[in-house]
Amino acid sequence: MELILLGPPGAGKGTQSKFLETRYGVAQISTGDMLRAEVKAGSPIGLEAKSIMDAGGLVSDELIIRMIGERISRPDCAKGFILDGFPRTVPQAEALDKLLHETAVDLDAVIELKVDETVLVERISGRFTCAKCGTGYHDSFKQPKQAGVCDICGGTEFVRRPDDKAETVHARLEAYNAQTAPILPYYKAKGRLYSVDGMAEMDDVQAQIEAVLRQIGVAAG
Ligand code: AP5
């Protein structure tokens, strides 16, 4: 299965693609996670990306395309992959087409998660994760069962993404509307675009995505 999950910041791409990774046995590839790992490691890519990410802008197409080209050639992608956060510009979408063509792989679907902007801001600005195991929580929607203690690993340290500050979230939404939304007609013209209601409960969004996958003949692994 080769799938793209597309949607604005906070639409639920990470949440849903992690579920699909387990259910369908294919690699989840998040360019945001890859970049955050580079920033944490203090690598040259991380140094180039950090200030752009902190300001809510998009990292250069050239850097991202190079990173993805290397990533999808790894053995864990042999059975397929779910792209979360890539492509994010039309040149990235064109570069992906070229990469897939070279390896004779066909894209199954691009699934758009549709969510209203006010909900996105609320979702992102309340989000935090366990520093030890990465489990995600939310100030309003999903608090740890015992305050200050991770449900999964018992960790007591939590972190918030630097780009989840309200003012940066608005810059990220602007970048989505200006640079990423034009990808939607690109994939629509290719007959690959499907949309689901990302405002629904998480389980319901999952069910909608699975219905699309069944419709196009993709079975769980
Ligand atoms: P990235 O990490 O990709 O961030 P993003 O696209 O802004 O998306 P998020 O991770 O914030 O949200 P999400 O859609 O995954 O939602 P989530 O499941 O977490 O990118 C970060 C930065 O890296 C970019 O700004 C850019 O600088 C750079 N970058 C990355 N890729 C790039 C590229 N290709 N080109 C250039 N630059 C690039 O959910 C959010 C919250 O909502 C969570 O708290 C979750 O629990 C909750 N939630 C999810 N679903 C539901 C639901 N149905 N109901 C209620 N709550 C829900």
mmCIF file of C-alpha atoms and ligand atoms in Angstrom:
data_model
loop_
_atom_site.group_PDB
_atom_site.id
_atom_site.type_symbol
_atom_site.label_atom_id
_atom_site.label_comp_id
_atom_site.label_asym_id
_atom_site.label_seq_id
_atom_site.Cartn_x
_atom_site.Cartn_y
_atom_site.Cartn_z
ATOM 1 C CA MET A 1 0.000 0.000 0.000
ATOM 2 C CA GLU A 2 1.304 3.438 -0.949
ATOM 3 C CA LEU A 3 -0.777 6.100 0.726
ATOM 4 C CA ILE A 4 -0.589 9.826 1.440
ATOM 5 C CA LEU A 5 -2.432 11.367 4.393
ATOM 6 C CA LEU A 6 -2.945 15.016 3.648
ATOM 7 C CA GLY A 7 -4.343 17.750 5.845
ATOM 8 C CA PRO A 8 -3.536 20.903 7.765
ATOM 9 C CA PRO A 9 -1.511 20.949 11.009
ATOM 10 C CA GLY A 10 -3.464 19.141 13.716
ATOM 11 C CA ALA A 11 -5.816 17.372 11.288
ATOM 12 C CA GLY A 12 -4.860 13.984 12.749
ATOM 13 C CA LYS A 13 -2.328 12.754 10.155
ATOM 14 C CA GLY A 14 0.082 11.437 12.800
ATOM 15 C CA THR A 15 -2.695 9.854 14.882
ATOM 16 C CA GLN A 16 -4.223 8.041 11.923
ATOM 17 C CA SER A 17 -1.004 7.064 10.161
ATOM 18 C CA LYS A 18 0.348 5.396 13.331
ATOM 19 C CA PHE A 19 -2.857 3.348 13.517
ATOM 20 C CA LEU A 20 -2.596 2.406 9.812
ATOM 21 C CA GLU A 21 1.054 1.408 10.219
ATOM 22 C CA THR A 22 0.064 -1.227 12.797
ATOM 23 C CA ARG A 23 -3.084 -2.354 11.008
ATOM 24 C CA TYR A 24 -1.642 -2.636 7.485
ATOM 25 C CA GLY A 25 1.979 -3.496 8.344
ATOM 26 C CA VAL A 26 3.550 -0.749 6.245
ATOM 27 C CA ALA A 27 6.035 1.954 7.237
ATOM 28 C CA GLN A 28 4.752 5.279 8.548
ATOM 29 C CA ILE A 29 6.926 8.114 7.279
ATOM 30 C CA SER A 30 6.519 11.497 8.919
ATOM 31 C CA THR A 31 8.783 14.197 7.504
ATOM 32 C CA GLY A 32 8.036 16.295 10.621
ATOM 33 C CA ASP A 33 9.303 13.485 12.901
ATOM 34 C CA MET A 34 12.361 12.979 10.693
ATOM 35 C CA LEU A 35 13.192 16.682 10.850
ATOM 36 C CA ARG A 36 12.661 16.828 14.640
ATOM 37 C CA ALA A 37 15.091 13.885 15.002
ATOM 38 C CA GLU A 38 17.665 15.808 12.932
ATOM 39 C CA VAL A 39 17.160 18.918 15.084
ATOM 40 C CA LYS A 40 17.599 16.848 18.251
ATOM 41 C CA ALA A 41 20.787 15.284 16.870
ATOM 42 C CA GLY A 42 22.148 18.743 15.943
ATOM 43 C CA SER A 43 22.931 17.500 12.400
ATOM 44 C CA PRO A 44 23.515 19.907 9.460
ATOM 45 C CA ILE A 45 19.939 19.164 8.248
ATOM 46 C CA GLY A 46 18.627 19.891 11.748
ATOM 47 C CA LEU A 47 20.532 23.162 11.931
ATOM 48 C CA GLU A 48 19.120 24.242 8.558
ATOM 49 C CA ALA A 49 15.553 23.211 9.472
ATOM 50 C CA LYS A 50 15.201 24.391 13.082
ATOM 51 C CA SER A 51 14.585 28.122 12.660
ATOM 52 C CA ILE A 52 12.202 27.526 9.732
ATOM 53 C CA MET A 53 10.175 24.979 11.709
ATOM 54 C CA ASP A 54 10.102 27.179 14.824
ATOM 55 C CA ALA A 55 8.679 30.017 12.698
ATOM 56 C CA GLY A 56 6.014 27.748 11.141
ATOM 57 C CA GLY A 57 7.423 27.882 7.594
ATOM 58 C CA LEU A 58 8.278 25.054 5.204
ATOM 59 C CA VAL A 59 11.758 23.585 4.873
ATOM 60 C CA SER A 60 13.217 23.673 1.326
ATOM 61 C CA ASP A 61 11.803 21.253 -1.247
ATOM 62 C CA GLU A 62 15.308 20.192 -2.225
ATOM 63 C CA LEU A 63 16.222 19.051 1.298
ATOM 64 C CA ILE A 64 12.907 17.262 1.880
ATOM 65 C CA ILE A 65 12.912 15.477 -1.491
ATOM 66 C CA ARG A 66 16.455 14.206 -0.860
ATOM 67 C CA MET A 67 15.422 12.981 2.597
ATOM 68 C CA ILE A 68 12.311 11.169 1.287
ATOM 69 C CA GLY A 69 14.163 9.615 -1.666
ATOM 70 C CA GLU A 70 16.605 8.020 0.757
ATOM 71 C CA ARG A 71 13.871 6.985 3.209
ATOM 72 C CA ILE A 72 11.537 5.190 0.803
ATOM 73 C CA SER A 73 14.439 3.175 -0.631
ATOM 74 C CA ARG A 74 14.973 1.444 2.745
ATOM 75 C CA PRO A 75 13.950 -2.233 3.166
ATOM 76 C CA ASP A 76 11.085 -1.476 5.584
ATOM 77 C CA CYS A 77 9.282 0.298 2.712
ATOM 78 C CA ALA A 78 9.289 -2.794 0.468
ATOM 79 C CA LYS A 79 5.675 -3.575 1.455
ATOM 80 C CA GLY A 80 4.641 0.047 1.105
ATOM 81 C CA PHE A 81 4.360 3.213 3.150
ATOM 82 C CA ILE A 82 2.082 5.898 4.523
ATOM 83 C CA LEU A 83 3.356 9.414 3.972
ATOM 84 C CA ASP A 84 2.449 11.844 6.772
ATOM 85 C CA GLY A 85 3.376 15.471 6.082
ATOM 86 C CA PHE A 86 4.805 14.862 2.597
ATOM 87 C CA PRO A 87 4.287 16.083 -0.086
ATOM 88 C CA ARG A 88 3.558 19.617 1.067
ATOM 89 C CA THR A 89 4.105 21.574 -2.137
ATOM 90 C CA VAL A 90 3.383 20.894 -5.804
ATOM 91 C CA PRO A 91 7.141 20.492 -6.588
ATOM 92 C CA GLN A 92 7.310 17.851 -3.797
ATOM 93 C CA ALA A 93 4.301 16.035 -5.304
ATOM 94 C CA GLU A 94 5.955 16.091 -8.743
ATOM 95 C CA ALA A 95 9.213 14.802 -7.276
ATOM 96 C CA LEU A 96 7.332 11.966 -5.551
ATOM 97 C CA ASP A 97 5.703 10.990 -8.860
ATOM 98 C CA LYS A 98 9.163 10.792 -10.392
ATOM 99 C CA LEU A 99 10.540 8.677 -7.522
ATOM 100 C CA LEU A 100 7.574 6.282 -7.694
ATOM 101 C CA HIS A 101 7.830 6.046 -11.481
ATOM 102 C CA GLU A 102 11.517 5.116 -11.221
ATOM 103 C CA THR A 103 10.657 2.235 -8.883
ATOM 104 C CA ALA A 104 7.516 1.223 -10.850
ATOM 105 C CA VAL A 105 5.320 1.817 -7.795
ATOM 106 C CA ASP A 106 1.768 3.210 -8.044
ATOM 107 C CA LEU A 107 0.220 5.529 -5.501
ATOM 108 C CA ASP A 108 -3.006 3.951 -4.172
ATOM 109 C CA ALA A 109 -4.675 7.018 -2.686
ATOM 110 C CA VAL A 110 -4.311 10.472 -1.214
ATOM 111 C CA ILE A 111 -6.667 10.826 1.742
ATOM 112 C CA GLU A 112 -7.473 14.358 2.855
ATOM 113 C CA LEU A 113 -8.511 14.914 6.494
ATOM 114 C CA LYS A 114 -10.875 17.887 6.531
ATOM 115 C CA VAL A 115 -10.991 19.881 9.792
ATOM 116 C CA ASP A 116 -12.139 23.473 10.540
ATOM 117 C CA GLU A 117 -9.426 25.960 11.485
ATOM 118 C CA THR A 118 -10.769 26.818 14.961
ATOM 119 C CA VAL A 119 -10.661 23.127 15.900
ATOM 120 C CA LEU A 120 -7.111 22.797 14.563
ATOM 121 C CA VAL A 121 -5.837 25.626 16.760
ATOM 122 C CA GLU A 122 -7.506 24.108 19.815
ATOM 123 C CA ARG A 123 -6.111 20.629 19.064
ATOM 124 C CA ILE A 124 -2.548 21.794 18.509
ATOM 125 C CA SER A 125 -2.196 24.368 21.260
ATOM 126 C CA GLY A 126 -3.357 21.857 23.920
ATOM 127 C CA ARG A 127 -1.129 18.993 22.793
ATOM 128 C CA PHE A 128 1.766 17.565 24.866
ATOM 129 C CA THR A 129 3.686 14.280 24.911
ATOM 130 C CA CYS A 130 5.511 12.079 27.382
ATOM 131 C CA ALA A 131 9.244 12.897 27.123
ATOM 132 C CA LYS A 132 10.159 9.242 27.717
ATOM 133 C CA CYS A 133 7.860 7.195 25.434
ATOM 134 C CA GLY A 134 6.242 9.842 23.198
ATOM 135 C CA THR A 135 2.621 9.036 24.121
ATOM 136 C CA GLY A 136 0.417 11.980 23.163
ATOM 137 C CA TYR A 137 -1.961 13.853 25.503
ATOM 138 C CA HIS A 138 -4.152 16.937 25.348
ATOM 139 C CA ASP A 139 -5.057 19.602 27.954
ATOM 140 C CA SER A 140 -8.786 19.265 27.204
ATOM 141 C CA PHE A 141 -9.321 15.980 25.352
ATOM 142 C CA LYS A 142 -6.886 13.460 26.821
ATOM 143 C CA GLN A 143 -5.245 14.054 30.202
ATOM 144 C CA PRO A 144 -3.123 11.289 31.801
ATOM 145 C CA LYS A 145 -5.291 9.206 34.171
ATOM 146 C CA GLN A 146 -3.085 10.301 37.082
ATOM 147 C CA ALA A 147 -2.072 13.962 36.754
ATOM 148 C CA GLY A 148 1.612 14.312 35.800
ATOM 149 C CA VAL A 149 2.205 10.582 35.210
ATOM 150 C CA CYS A 150 2.267 8.910 31.765
ATOM 151 C CA ASP A 151 -0.373 6.166 31.462
ATOM 152 C CA ILE A 152 1.936 3.993 29.381
ATOM 153 C CA CYS A 153 5.442 4.207 30.868
ATOM 154 C CA GLY A 154 4.971 6.028 34.188
ATOM 155 C CA GLY A 155 7.226 8.880 32.992
ATOM 156 C CA THR A 156 6.760 12.205 34.769
ATOM 157 C CA GLU A 157 8.260 14.588 32.217
ATOM 158 C CA PHE A 158 6.172 16.010 29.411
ATOM 159 C CA VAL A 159 7.133 18.160 26.437
ATOM 160 C CA ARG A 160 5.388 20.549 24.048
ATOM 161 C CA ARG A 161 6.553 21.150 20.478
ATOM 162 C CA PRO A 162 8.130 24.620 20.074
ATOM 163 C CA ASP A 163 5.991 25.171 16.954
ATOM 164 C CA ASP A 164 2.737 24.482 18.857
ATOM 165 C CA LYS A 165 2.588 28.036 20.288
ATOM 166 C CA ALA A 166 -0.615 29.795 19.179
ATOM 167 C CA GLU A 167 1.202 32.426 17.030
ATOM 168 C CA THR A 168 3.268 29.763 15.229
ATOM 169 C CA VAL A 169 0.187 27.619 14.641
ATOM 170 C CA HIS A 170 -1.304 30.502 12.636
ATOM 171 C CA ALA A 171 1.869 30.721 10.502
ATOM 172 C CA ARG A 172 1.679 26.941 9.904
ATOM 173 C CA LEU A 173 -1.950 27.221 8.820
ATOM 174 C CA GLU A 174 -1.031 30.040 6.424
ATOM 175 C CA ALA A 175 1.755 27.894 4.954
ATOM 176 C CA TYR A 176 -0.752 25.050 4.519
ATOM 177 C CA ASN A 177 -3.311 27.242 2.752
ATOM 178 C CA ALA A 178 -0.761 28.934 0.485
ATOM 179 C CA GLN A 179 1.623 26.097 -0.329
ATOM 180 C CA THR A 180 0.017 22.736 0.487
ATOM 181 C CA ALA A 181 -3.670 23.136 -0.419
ATOM 182 C CA PRO A 182 -2.755 23.487 -4.155
ATOM 183 C CA ILE A 183 -1.774 19.799 -4.030
ATOM 184 C CA LEU A 184 -5.449 18.854 -3.658
ATOM 185 C CA PRO A 185 -6.446 19.723 -7.267
ATOM 186 C CA TYR A 186 -3.172 18.140 -8.435
ATOM 187 C CA TYR A 187 -4.216 14.733 -7.037
ATOM 188 C CA LYS A 188 -7.887 15.236 -7.884
ATOM 189 C CA ALA A 189 -6.933 15.580 -11.532
ATOM 190 C CA LYS A 190 -5.128 12.240 -11.254
ATOM 191 C CA GLY A 191 -8.241 10.576 -9.766
ATOM 192 C CA ARG A 192 -6.400 9.698 -6.551
ATOM 193 C CA LEU A 193 -7.998 12.119 -4.048
ATOM 194 C CA TYR A 194 -10.446 11.004 -1.328
ATOM 195 C CA SER A 195 -11.709 13.191 1.533
ATOM 196 C CA VAL A 196 -12.840 12.168 5.005
ATOM 197 C CA ASP A 197 -14.385 14.126 7.879
ATOM 198 C CA GLY A 198 -11.447 14.701 10.248
ATOM 199 C CA MET A 199 -13.740 16.478 12.754
ATOM 200 C CA ALA A 200 -15.294 13.144 13.758
ATOM 201 C CA GLU A 201 -14.133 11.050 16.745
ATOM 202 C CA MET A 202 -10.754 9.356 16.174
ATOM 203 C CA ASP A 203 -12.339 5.879 15.798
ATOM 204 C CA ASP A 204 -14.809 7.223 13.284
ATOM 205 C CA VAL A 205 -12.033 8.858 11.240
ATOM 206 C CA GLN A 206 -10.218 5.490 11.265
ATOM 207 C CA ALA A 207 -13.360 3.761 10.005
ATOM 208 C CA GLN A 208 -13.789 6.308 7.203
ATOM 209 C CA ILE A 209 -10.173 5.801 6.081
ATOM 210 C CA GLU A 210 -10.567 2.040 6.135
ATOM 211 C CA ALA A 211 -13.740 2.342 4.065
ATOM 212 C CA VAL A 212 -11.772 4.262 1.411
ATOM 213 C CA LEU A 213 -9.045 1.610 1.457
ATOM 214 C CA ARG A 214 -11.609 -1.194 1.050
ATOM 215 C CA GLN A 215 -13.240 0.727 -1.787
ATOM 216 C CA ILE A 216 -9.950 0.804 -3.699
ATOM 217 C CA GLY A 217 -9.152 -2.835 -2.908
ATOM 218 C CA VAL A 218 -6.477 -2.469 -0.202
ATOM 219 C CA ALA A 219 -6.753 -5.169 2.478
ATOM 220 C CA ALA A 220 -5.353 -5.005 6.027
ATOM 221 C CA GLY A 221 -1.968 -6.829 6.343
HETATM 222 P P1 AP5 B 1 4.653 18.076 10.967
HETATM 223 O O1 AP5 B 1 5.279 17.383 12.089
HETATM 224 O O2 AP5 B 1 4.281 17.319 9.746
HETATM 225 O O3 AP5 B 1 3.412 18.877 11.556
HETATM 226 P P2 AP5 B 1 1.992 19.251 10.968
HETATM 227 O O4 AP5 B 1 1.687 18.908 9.559
HETATM 228 O O5 AP5 B 1 1.889 20.686 11.297
HETATM 229 O O6 AP5 B 1 1.057 18.294 11.690
HETATM 230 P P3 AP5 B 1 0.946 17.961 13.214
HETATM 231 O O7 AP5 B 1 1.943 16.918 13.577
HETATM 232 O O8 AP5 B 1 0.914 19.186 14.044
HETATM 233 O O9 AP5 B 1 -0.543 17.400 13.213
HETATM 234 P P4 AP5 B 1 -1.164 16.066 12.683
HETATM 235 O O10 AP5 B 1 -2.015 16.314 11.475
HETATM 236 O O11 AP5 B 1 -0.166 14.957 12.593
HETATM 237 O O12 AP5 B 1 -2.171 15.807 13.890
HETATM 238 P P5 AP5 B 1 -2.025 14.864 15.163
HETATM 239 O O13 AP5 B 1 -2.376 13.461 14.783
HETATM 240 O O14 AP5 B 1 -0.725 15.106 15.829
HETATM 241 O O15 AP5 B 1 5.588 19.268 10.461
HETATM 242 C C1 AP5 B 1 6.214 20.164 11.360
HETATM 243 C C2 AP5 B 1 7.089 21.148 10.579
HETATM 244 O O16 AP5 B 1 8.132 20.410 9.875
HETATM 245 C C3 AP5 B 1 6.372 21.934 9.470
HETATM 246 O O17 AP5 B 1 5.729 23.084 9.989
HETATM 247 C C4 AP5 B 1 7.552 22.268 8.544
HETATM 248 O O18 AP5 B 1 8.318 23.327 9.051
HETATM 249 C C5 AP5 B 1 8.396 21.007 8.588
HETATM 250 N N1 AP5 B 1 8.028 20.034 7.549
HETATM 251 C C6 AP5 B 1 7.517 18.770 7.753
HETATM 252 N N2 AP5 B 1 7.315 18.174 6.571
HETATM 253 C C7 AP5 B 1 7.678 19.051 5.600
HETATM 254 C C8 AP5 B 1 7.672 19.007 4.162
HETATM 255 N N3 AP5 B 1 7.209 17.937 3.500
HETATM 256 N N4 AP5 B 1 8.111 20.099 3.493
HETATM 257 C C9 AP5 B 1 8.569 21.191 4.161
HETATM 258 N N5 AP5 B 1 8.607 21.312 5.513
HETATM 259 C C10 AP5 B 1 8.164 20.241 6.212
HETATM 260 O O19 AP5 B 1 -3.227 15.441 16.050
HETATM 261 C C11 AP5 B 1 -3.155 16.722 16.641
HETATM 262 C C12 AP5 B 1 -3.875 16.713 17.999
HETATM 263 O O20 AP5 B 1 -5.259 16.458 17.795
HETATM 264 C C13 AP5 B 1 -3.383 15.616 18.945
HETATM 265 O O21 AP5 B 1 -3.456 16.120 20.269
HETATM 266 C C14 AP5 B 1 -4.409 14.471 18.750
HETATM 267 O O22 AP5 B 1 -4.540 13.662 19.902
HETATM 268 C C15 AP5 B 1 -5.672 15.262 18.453
HETATM 269 N N6 AP5 B 1 -6.578 14.572 17.538
HETATM 270 C C16 AP5 B 1 -6.261 13.895 16.405
HETATM 271 N N7 AP5 B 1 -7.369 13.425 15.802
HETATM 272 C C17 AP5 B 1 -8.422 13.817 16.568
HETATM 273 C C18 AP5 B 1 -9.833 13.639 16.483
HETATM 274 N N8 AP5 B 1 -10.400 12.983 15.456
HETATM 275 N N9 AP5 B 1 -10.597 14.204 17.446
HETATM 276 C C19 AP5 B 1 -10.050 14.894 18.492
HETATM 277 N N10 AP5 B 1 -8.711 15.077 18.648
HETATM 278 C C20 AP5 B 1 -7.911 14.560 17.682
#
